PDB file of C-alpha atoms in Angstrom:
ATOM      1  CA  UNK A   1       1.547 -14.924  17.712  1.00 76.00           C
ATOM      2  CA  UNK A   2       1.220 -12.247  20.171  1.00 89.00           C
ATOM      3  CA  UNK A   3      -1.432  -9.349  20.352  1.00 92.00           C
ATOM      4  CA  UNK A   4       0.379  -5.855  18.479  1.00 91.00           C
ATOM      5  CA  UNK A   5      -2.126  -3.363  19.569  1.00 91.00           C
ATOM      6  CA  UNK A   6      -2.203  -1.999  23.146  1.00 84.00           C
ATOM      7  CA  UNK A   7       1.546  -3.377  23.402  1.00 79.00           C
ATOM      8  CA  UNK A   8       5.000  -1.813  23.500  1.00 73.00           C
ATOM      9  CA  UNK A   9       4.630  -1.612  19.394  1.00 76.00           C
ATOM     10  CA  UNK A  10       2.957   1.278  19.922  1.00 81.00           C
ATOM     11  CA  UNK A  11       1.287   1.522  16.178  1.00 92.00           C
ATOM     12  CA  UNK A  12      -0.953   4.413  15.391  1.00 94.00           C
ATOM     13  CA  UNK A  13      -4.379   3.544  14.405  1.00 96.00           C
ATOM     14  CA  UNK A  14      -6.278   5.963  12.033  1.00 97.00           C
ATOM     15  CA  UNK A  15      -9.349   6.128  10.235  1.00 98.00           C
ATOM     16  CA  UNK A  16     -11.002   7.132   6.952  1.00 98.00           C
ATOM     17  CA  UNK A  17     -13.505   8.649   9.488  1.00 98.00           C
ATOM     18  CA  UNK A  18     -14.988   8.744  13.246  1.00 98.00           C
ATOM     19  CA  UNK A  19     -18.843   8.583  13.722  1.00 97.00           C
ATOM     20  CA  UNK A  20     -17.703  10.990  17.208  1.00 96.00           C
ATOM     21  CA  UNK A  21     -14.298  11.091  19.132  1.00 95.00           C
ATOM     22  CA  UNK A  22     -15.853   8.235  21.591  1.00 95.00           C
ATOM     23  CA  UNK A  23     -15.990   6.216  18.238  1.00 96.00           C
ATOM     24  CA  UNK A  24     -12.458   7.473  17.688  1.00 96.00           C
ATOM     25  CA  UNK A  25      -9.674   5.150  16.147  1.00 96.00           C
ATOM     26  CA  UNK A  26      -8.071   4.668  19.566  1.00 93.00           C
ATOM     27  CA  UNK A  27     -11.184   2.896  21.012  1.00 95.00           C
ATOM     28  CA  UNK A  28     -10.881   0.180  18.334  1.00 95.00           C
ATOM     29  CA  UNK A  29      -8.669  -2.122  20.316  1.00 93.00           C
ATOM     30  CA  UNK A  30     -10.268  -5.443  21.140  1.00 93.00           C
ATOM     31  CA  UNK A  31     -10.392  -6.263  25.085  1.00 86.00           C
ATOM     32  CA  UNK A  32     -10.807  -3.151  26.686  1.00 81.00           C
ATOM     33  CA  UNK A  33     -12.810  -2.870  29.938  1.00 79.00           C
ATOM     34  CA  UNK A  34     -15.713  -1.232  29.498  1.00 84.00           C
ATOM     35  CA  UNK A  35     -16.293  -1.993  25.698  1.00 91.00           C
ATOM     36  CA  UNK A  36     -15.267   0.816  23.148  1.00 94.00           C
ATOM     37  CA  UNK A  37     -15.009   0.312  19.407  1.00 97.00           C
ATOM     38  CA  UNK A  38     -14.653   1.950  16.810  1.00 98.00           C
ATOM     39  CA  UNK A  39     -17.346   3.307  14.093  1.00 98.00           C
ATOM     40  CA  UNK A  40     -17.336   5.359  10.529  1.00 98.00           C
ATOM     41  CA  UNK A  41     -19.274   8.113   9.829  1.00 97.00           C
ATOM     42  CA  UNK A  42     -22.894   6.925   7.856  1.00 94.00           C
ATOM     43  CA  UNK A  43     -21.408   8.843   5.085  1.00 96.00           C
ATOM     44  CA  UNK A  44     -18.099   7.623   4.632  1.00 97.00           C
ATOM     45  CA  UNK A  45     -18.696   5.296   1.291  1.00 96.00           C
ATOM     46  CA  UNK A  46     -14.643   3.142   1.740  1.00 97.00           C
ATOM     47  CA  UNK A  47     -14.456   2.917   5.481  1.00 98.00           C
ATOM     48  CA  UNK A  48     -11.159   2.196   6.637  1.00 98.00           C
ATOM     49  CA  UNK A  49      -9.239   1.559   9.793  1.00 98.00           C
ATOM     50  CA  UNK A  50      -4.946   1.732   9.217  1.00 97.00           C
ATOM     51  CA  UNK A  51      -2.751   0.201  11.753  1.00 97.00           C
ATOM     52  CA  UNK A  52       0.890   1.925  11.027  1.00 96.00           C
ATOM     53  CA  UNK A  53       4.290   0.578  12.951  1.00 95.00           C
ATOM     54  CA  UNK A  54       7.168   2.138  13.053  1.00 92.00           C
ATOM     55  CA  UNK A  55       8.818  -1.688  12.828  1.00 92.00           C
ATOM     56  CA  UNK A  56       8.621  -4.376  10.196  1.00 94.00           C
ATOM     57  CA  UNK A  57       6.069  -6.998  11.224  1.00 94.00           C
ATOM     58  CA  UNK A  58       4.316 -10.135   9.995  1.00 94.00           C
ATOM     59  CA  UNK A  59       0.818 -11.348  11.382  1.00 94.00           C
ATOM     60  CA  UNK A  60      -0.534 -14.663  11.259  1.00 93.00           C
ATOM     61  CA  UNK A  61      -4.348 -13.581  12.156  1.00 95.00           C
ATOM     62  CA  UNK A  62      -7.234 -10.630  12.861  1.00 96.00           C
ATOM     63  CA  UNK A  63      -9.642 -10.196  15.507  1.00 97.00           C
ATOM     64  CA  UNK A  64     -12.814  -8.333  15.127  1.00 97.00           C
ATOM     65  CA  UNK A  65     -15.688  -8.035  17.338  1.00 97.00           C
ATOM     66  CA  UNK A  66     -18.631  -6.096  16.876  1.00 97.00           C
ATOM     67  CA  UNK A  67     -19.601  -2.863  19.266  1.00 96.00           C
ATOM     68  CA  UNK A  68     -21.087  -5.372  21.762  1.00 95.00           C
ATOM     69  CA  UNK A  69     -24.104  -3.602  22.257  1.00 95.00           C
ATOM     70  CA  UNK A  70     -27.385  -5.242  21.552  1.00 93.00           C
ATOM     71  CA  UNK A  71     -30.071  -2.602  22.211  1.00 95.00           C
ATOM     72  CA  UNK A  72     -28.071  -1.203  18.810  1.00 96.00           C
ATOM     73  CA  UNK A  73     -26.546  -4.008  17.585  1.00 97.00           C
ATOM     74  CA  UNK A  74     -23.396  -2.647  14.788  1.00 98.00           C
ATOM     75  CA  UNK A  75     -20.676  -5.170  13.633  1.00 98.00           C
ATOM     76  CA  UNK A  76     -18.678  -5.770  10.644  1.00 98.00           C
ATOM     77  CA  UNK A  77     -19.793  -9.020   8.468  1.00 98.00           C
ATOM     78  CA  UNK A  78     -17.229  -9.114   5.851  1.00 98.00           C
ATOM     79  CA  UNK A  79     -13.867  -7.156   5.043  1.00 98.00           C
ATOM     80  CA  UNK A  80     -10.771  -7.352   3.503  1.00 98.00           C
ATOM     81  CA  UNK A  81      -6.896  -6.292   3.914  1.00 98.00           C
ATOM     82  CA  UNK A  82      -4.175  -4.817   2.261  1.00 98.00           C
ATOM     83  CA  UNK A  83      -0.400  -4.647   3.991  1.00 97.00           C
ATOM     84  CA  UNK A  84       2.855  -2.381   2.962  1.00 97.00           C
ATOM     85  CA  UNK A  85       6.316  -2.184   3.554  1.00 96.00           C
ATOM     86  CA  UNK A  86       6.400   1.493   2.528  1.00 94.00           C
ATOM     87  CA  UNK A  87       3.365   3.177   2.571  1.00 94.00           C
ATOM     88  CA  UNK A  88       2.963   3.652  -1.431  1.00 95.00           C
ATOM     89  CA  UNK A  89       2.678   0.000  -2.897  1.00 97.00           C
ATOM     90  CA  UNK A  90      -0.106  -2.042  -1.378  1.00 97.00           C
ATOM     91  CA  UNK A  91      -0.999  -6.224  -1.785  1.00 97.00           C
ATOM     92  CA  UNK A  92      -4.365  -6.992  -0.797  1.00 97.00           C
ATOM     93  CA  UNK A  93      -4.126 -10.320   1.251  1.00 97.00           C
ATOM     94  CA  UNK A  94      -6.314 -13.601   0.981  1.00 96.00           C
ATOM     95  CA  UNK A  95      -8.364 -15.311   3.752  1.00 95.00           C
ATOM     96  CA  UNK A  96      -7.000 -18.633   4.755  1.00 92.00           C
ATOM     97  CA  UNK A  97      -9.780 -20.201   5.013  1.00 91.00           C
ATOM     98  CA  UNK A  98     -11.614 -19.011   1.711  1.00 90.00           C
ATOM     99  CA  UNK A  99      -8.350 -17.853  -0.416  1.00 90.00           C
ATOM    100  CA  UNK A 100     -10.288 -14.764  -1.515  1.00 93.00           C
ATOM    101  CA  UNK A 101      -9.680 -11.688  -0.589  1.00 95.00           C
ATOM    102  CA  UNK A 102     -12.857 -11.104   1.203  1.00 97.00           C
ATOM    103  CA  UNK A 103     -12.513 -12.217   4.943  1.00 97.00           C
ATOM    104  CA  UNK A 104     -16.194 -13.092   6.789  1.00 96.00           C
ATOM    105  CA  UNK A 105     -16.965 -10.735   9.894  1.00 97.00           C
ATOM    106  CA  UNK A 106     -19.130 -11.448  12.901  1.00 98.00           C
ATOM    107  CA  UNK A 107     -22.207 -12.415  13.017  1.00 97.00           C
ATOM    108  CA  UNK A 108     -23.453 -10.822  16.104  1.00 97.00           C
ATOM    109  CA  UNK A 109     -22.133  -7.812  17.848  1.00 97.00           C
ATOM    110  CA  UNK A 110     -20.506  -9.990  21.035  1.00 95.00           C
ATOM    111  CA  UNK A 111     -18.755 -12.639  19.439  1.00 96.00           C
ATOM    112  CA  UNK A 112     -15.159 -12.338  18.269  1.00 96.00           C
ATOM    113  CA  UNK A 113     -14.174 -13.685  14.787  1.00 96.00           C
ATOM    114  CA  UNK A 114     -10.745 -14.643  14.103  1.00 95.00           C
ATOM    115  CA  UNK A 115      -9.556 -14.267  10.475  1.00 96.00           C
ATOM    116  CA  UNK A 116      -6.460 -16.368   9.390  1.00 95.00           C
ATOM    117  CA  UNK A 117      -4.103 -14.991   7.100  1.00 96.00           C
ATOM    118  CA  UNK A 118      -2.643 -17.016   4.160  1.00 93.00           C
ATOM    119  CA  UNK A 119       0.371 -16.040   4.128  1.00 89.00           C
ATOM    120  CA  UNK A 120       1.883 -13.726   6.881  1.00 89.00           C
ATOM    121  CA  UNK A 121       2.708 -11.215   5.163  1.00 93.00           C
ATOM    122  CA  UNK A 122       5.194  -8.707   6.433  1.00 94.00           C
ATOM    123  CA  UNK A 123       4.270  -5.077   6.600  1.00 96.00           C
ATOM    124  CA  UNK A 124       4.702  -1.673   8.249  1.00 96.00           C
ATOM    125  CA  UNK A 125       1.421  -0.583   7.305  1.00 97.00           C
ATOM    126  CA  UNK A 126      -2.053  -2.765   7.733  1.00 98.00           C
ATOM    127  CA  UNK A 127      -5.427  -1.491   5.839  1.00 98.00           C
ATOM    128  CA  UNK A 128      -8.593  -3.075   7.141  1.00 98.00           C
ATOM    129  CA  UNK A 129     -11.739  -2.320   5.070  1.00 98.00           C
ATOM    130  CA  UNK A 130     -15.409  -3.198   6.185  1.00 98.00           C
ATOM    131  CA  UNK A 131     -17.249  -4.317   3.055  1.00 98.00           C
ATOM    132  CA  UNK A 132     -20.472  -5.166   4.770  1.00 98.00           C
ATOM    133  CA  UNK A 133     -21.841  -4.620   8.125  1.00 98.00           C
ATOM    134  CA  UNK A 134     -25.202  -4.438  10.090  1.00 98.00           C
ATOM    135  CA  UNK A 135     -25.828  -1.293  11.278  1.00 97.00           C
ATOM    136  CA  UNK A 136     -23.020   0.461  10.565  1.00 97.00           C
ATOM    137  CA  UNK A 137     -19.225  -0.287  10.089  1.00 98.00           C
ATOM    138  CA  UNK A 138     -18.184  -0.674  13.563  1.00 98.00           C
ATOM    139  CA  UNK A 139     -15.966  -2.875  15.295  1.00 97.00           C
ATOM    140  CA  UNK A 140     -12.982  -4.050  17.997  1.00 97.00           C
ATOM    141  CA  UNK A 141      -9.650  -4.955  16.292  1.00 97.00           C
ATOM    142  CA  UNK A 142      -6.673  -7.332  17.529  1.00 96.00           C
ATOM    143  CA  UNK A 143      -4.024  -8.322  15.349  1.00 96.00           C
ATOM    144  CA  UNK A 144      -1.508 -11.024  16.386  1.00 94.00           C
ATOM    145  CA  UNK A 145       1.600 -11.508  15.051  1.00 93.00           C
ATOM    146  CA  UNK A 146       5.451 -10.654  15.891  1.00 91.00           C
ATOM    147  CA  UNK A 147       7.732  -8.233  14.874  1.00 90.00           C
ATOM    148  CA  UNK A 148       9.871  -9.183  11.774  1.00 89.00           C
ATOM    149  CA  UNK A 149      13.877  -8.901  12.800  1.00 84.00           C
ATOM    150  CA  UNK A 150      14.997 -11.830   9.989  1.00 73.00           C
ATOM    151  CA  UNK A 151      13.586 -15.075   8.667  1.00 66.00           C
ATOM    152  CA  UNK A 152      15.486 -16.728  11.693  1.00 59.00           C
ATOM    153  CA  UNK A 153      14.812 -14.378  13.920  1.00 56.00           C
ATOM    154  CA  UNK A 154      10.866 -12.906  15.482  1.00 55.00           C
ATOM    155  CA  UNK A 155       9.334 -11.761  18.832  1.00 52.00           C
ATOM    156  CA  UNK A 156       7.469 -14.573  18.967  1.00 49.00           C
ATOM    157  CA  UNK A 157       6.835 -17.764  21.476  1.00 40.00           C
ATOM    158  CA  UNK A 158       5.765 -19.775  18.746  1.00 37.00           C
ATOM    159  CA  UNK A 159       8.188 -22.347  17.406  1.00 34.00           C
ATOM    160  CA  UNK A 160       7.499 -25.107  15.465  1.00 36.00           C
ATOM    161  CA  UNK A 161       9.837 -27.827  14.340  1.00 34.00           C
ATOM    162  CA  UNK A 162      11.521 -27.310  10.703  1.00 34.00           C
ATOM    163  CA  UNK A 163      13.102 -29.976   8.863  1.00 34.00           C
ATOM    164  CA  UNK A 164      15.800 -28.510   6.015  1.00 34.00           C
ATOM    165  CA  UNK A 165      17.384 -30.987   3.844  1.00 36.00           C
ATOM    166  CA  UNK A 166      21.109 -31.236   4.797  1.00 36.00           C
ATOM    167  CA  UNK A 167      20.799 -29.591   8.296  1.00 34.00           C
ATOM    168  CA  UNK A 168      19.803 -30.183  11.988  1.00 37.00           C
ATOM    169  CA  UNK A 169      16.239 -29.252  12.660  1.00 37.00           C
ATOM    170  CA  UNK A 170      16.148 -25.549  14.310  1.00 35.00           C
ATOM    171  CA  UNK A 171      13.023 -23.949  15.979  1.00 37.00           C
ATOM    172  CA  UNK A 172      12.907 -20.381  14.205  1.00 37.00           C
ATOM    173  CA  UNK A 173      10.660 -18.050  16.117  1.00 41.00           C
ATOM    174  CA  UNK A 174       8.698 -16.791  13.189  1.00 45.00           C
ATOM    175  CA  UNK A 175       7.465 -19.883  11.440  1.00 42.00           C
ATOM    176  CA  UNK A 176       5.368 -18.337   8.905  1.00 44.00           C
ATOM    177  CA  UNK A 177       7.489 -15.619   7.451  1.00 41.00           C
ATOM    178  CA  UNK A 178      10.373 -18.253   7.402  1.00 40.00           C
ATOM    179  CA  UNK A 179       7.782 -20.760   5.651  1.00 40.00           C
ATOM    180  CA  UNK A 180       7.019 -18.772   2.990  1.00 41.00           C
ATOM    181  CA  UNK A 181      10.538 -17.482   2.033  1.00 39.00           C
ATOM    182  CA  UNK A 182      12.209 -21.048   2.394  1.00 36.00           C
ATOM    183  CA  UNK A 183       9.243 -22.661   0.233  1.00 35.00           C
ATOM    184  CA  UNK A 184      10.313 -19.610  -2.504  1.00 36.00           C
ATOM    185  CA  UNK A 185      14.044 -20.732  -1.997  1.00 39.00           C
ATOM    186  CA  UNK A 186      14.007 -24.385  -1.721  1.00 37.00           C
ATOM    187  CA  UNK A 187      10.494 -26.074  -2.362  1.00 41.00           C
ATOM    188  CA  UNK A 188      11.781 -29.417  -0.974  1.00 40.00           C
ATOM    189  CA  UNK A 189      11.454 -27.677   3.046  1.00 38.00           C
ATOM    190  CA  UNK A 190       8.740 -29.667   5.156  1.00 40.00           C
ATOM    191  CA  UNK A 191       7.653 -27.889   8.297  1.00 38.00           C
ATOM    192  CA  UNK A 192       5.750 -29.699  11.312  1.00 39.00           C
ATOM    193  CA  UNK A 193       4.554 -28.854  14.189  1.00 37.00           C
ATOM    194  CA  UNK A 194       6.549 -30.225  17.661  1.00 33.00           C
TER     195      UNK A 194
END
């Protein structure tokens, strides 16, 4: 998986509100240098960041760090996501780790958390909600993943070994989103890593 924001993907990142334009959505990106993040308004009840590309994707994990401040201390503790392929329906996606659809946030406003999705889900359209915070609901935002061109076929480096019954193993790019549509088609797959 490979970072999608602040790369040639170019997605546009909105929000459901900005506490000021220096807590805009285009200061969420994780790794900038000095620190900016992104933060709702105190009275925005459903804050919401949306990450829209213009090509199909699939994403493997999330990123969020806190504002990194700790005179005033503001980070996200737990969230959750929803992806579409249109804009108009919308599946909310579990943790990997838990299964729920509640992810856990940071626990400090320096330390990166990396959520772990269950089941790379391909998208246009990503939806992250804070559900609780400290502070406020504020944070830095990676997402890494690839873009989706076919089940044989990603940007992606990552290749794992795939074992299908009555072939050759092959190394498809975009292990995940192949995994789950060959385990639909043909349950007797196995998939390891080389």
């Amino acid at each position: 998986s490979k970072p999608l924001l602040g790369t040639l993907f170019s997605p546009v990142v909105t929000a459901s509100s900005s506490m000021a334009a220096s807590y805009g959505p285009d200061k969420i990106i994780y790794g900038f240098i000095p620190v900016t993040f992104w933060q709702a308004t105190d009275t925005d009840s459903t804050p919401c960041i949306t990450v829209e590309f213009n090509k199909m994707m699939t994403a493997a994990r999330i990123l969020i760090a806190g504002n990194g401040n700790s005179a005033d201390p503001k980070f996200v503790t737990s969230f959750s996501v929803e992806t579409s392929t249109n804009g108009i329906k919308w599946e909310e996606q579990p943790d990997g780790y838990s299964q729920t659809n509640i992810f856990n946030g940071n626990y400090d406003a320096f330390t990166p958390y990396s959520a772990i999705l269950a089941t790379s889900p391909l998208f246009t359209v990503m939806k992250i909600y804070p559900k609780t915070w400290h502070g406020a609901p504020a944070m830095r935002l990676q997402i890494f993943g690839c873009q989706f061109i076919s089940p044989f076929t990603c940007n992606d480096a990552a290749r794992p070994s795939i074992s299908v019954p009555g072939s050759s193993d092959f190394n498809p790019p975009c292990h995940r989103s192949f995994t789950v549509i060959m385990r639909h088609e043909d349950p007797s797959v196995t998939f390891k890593r080389s």
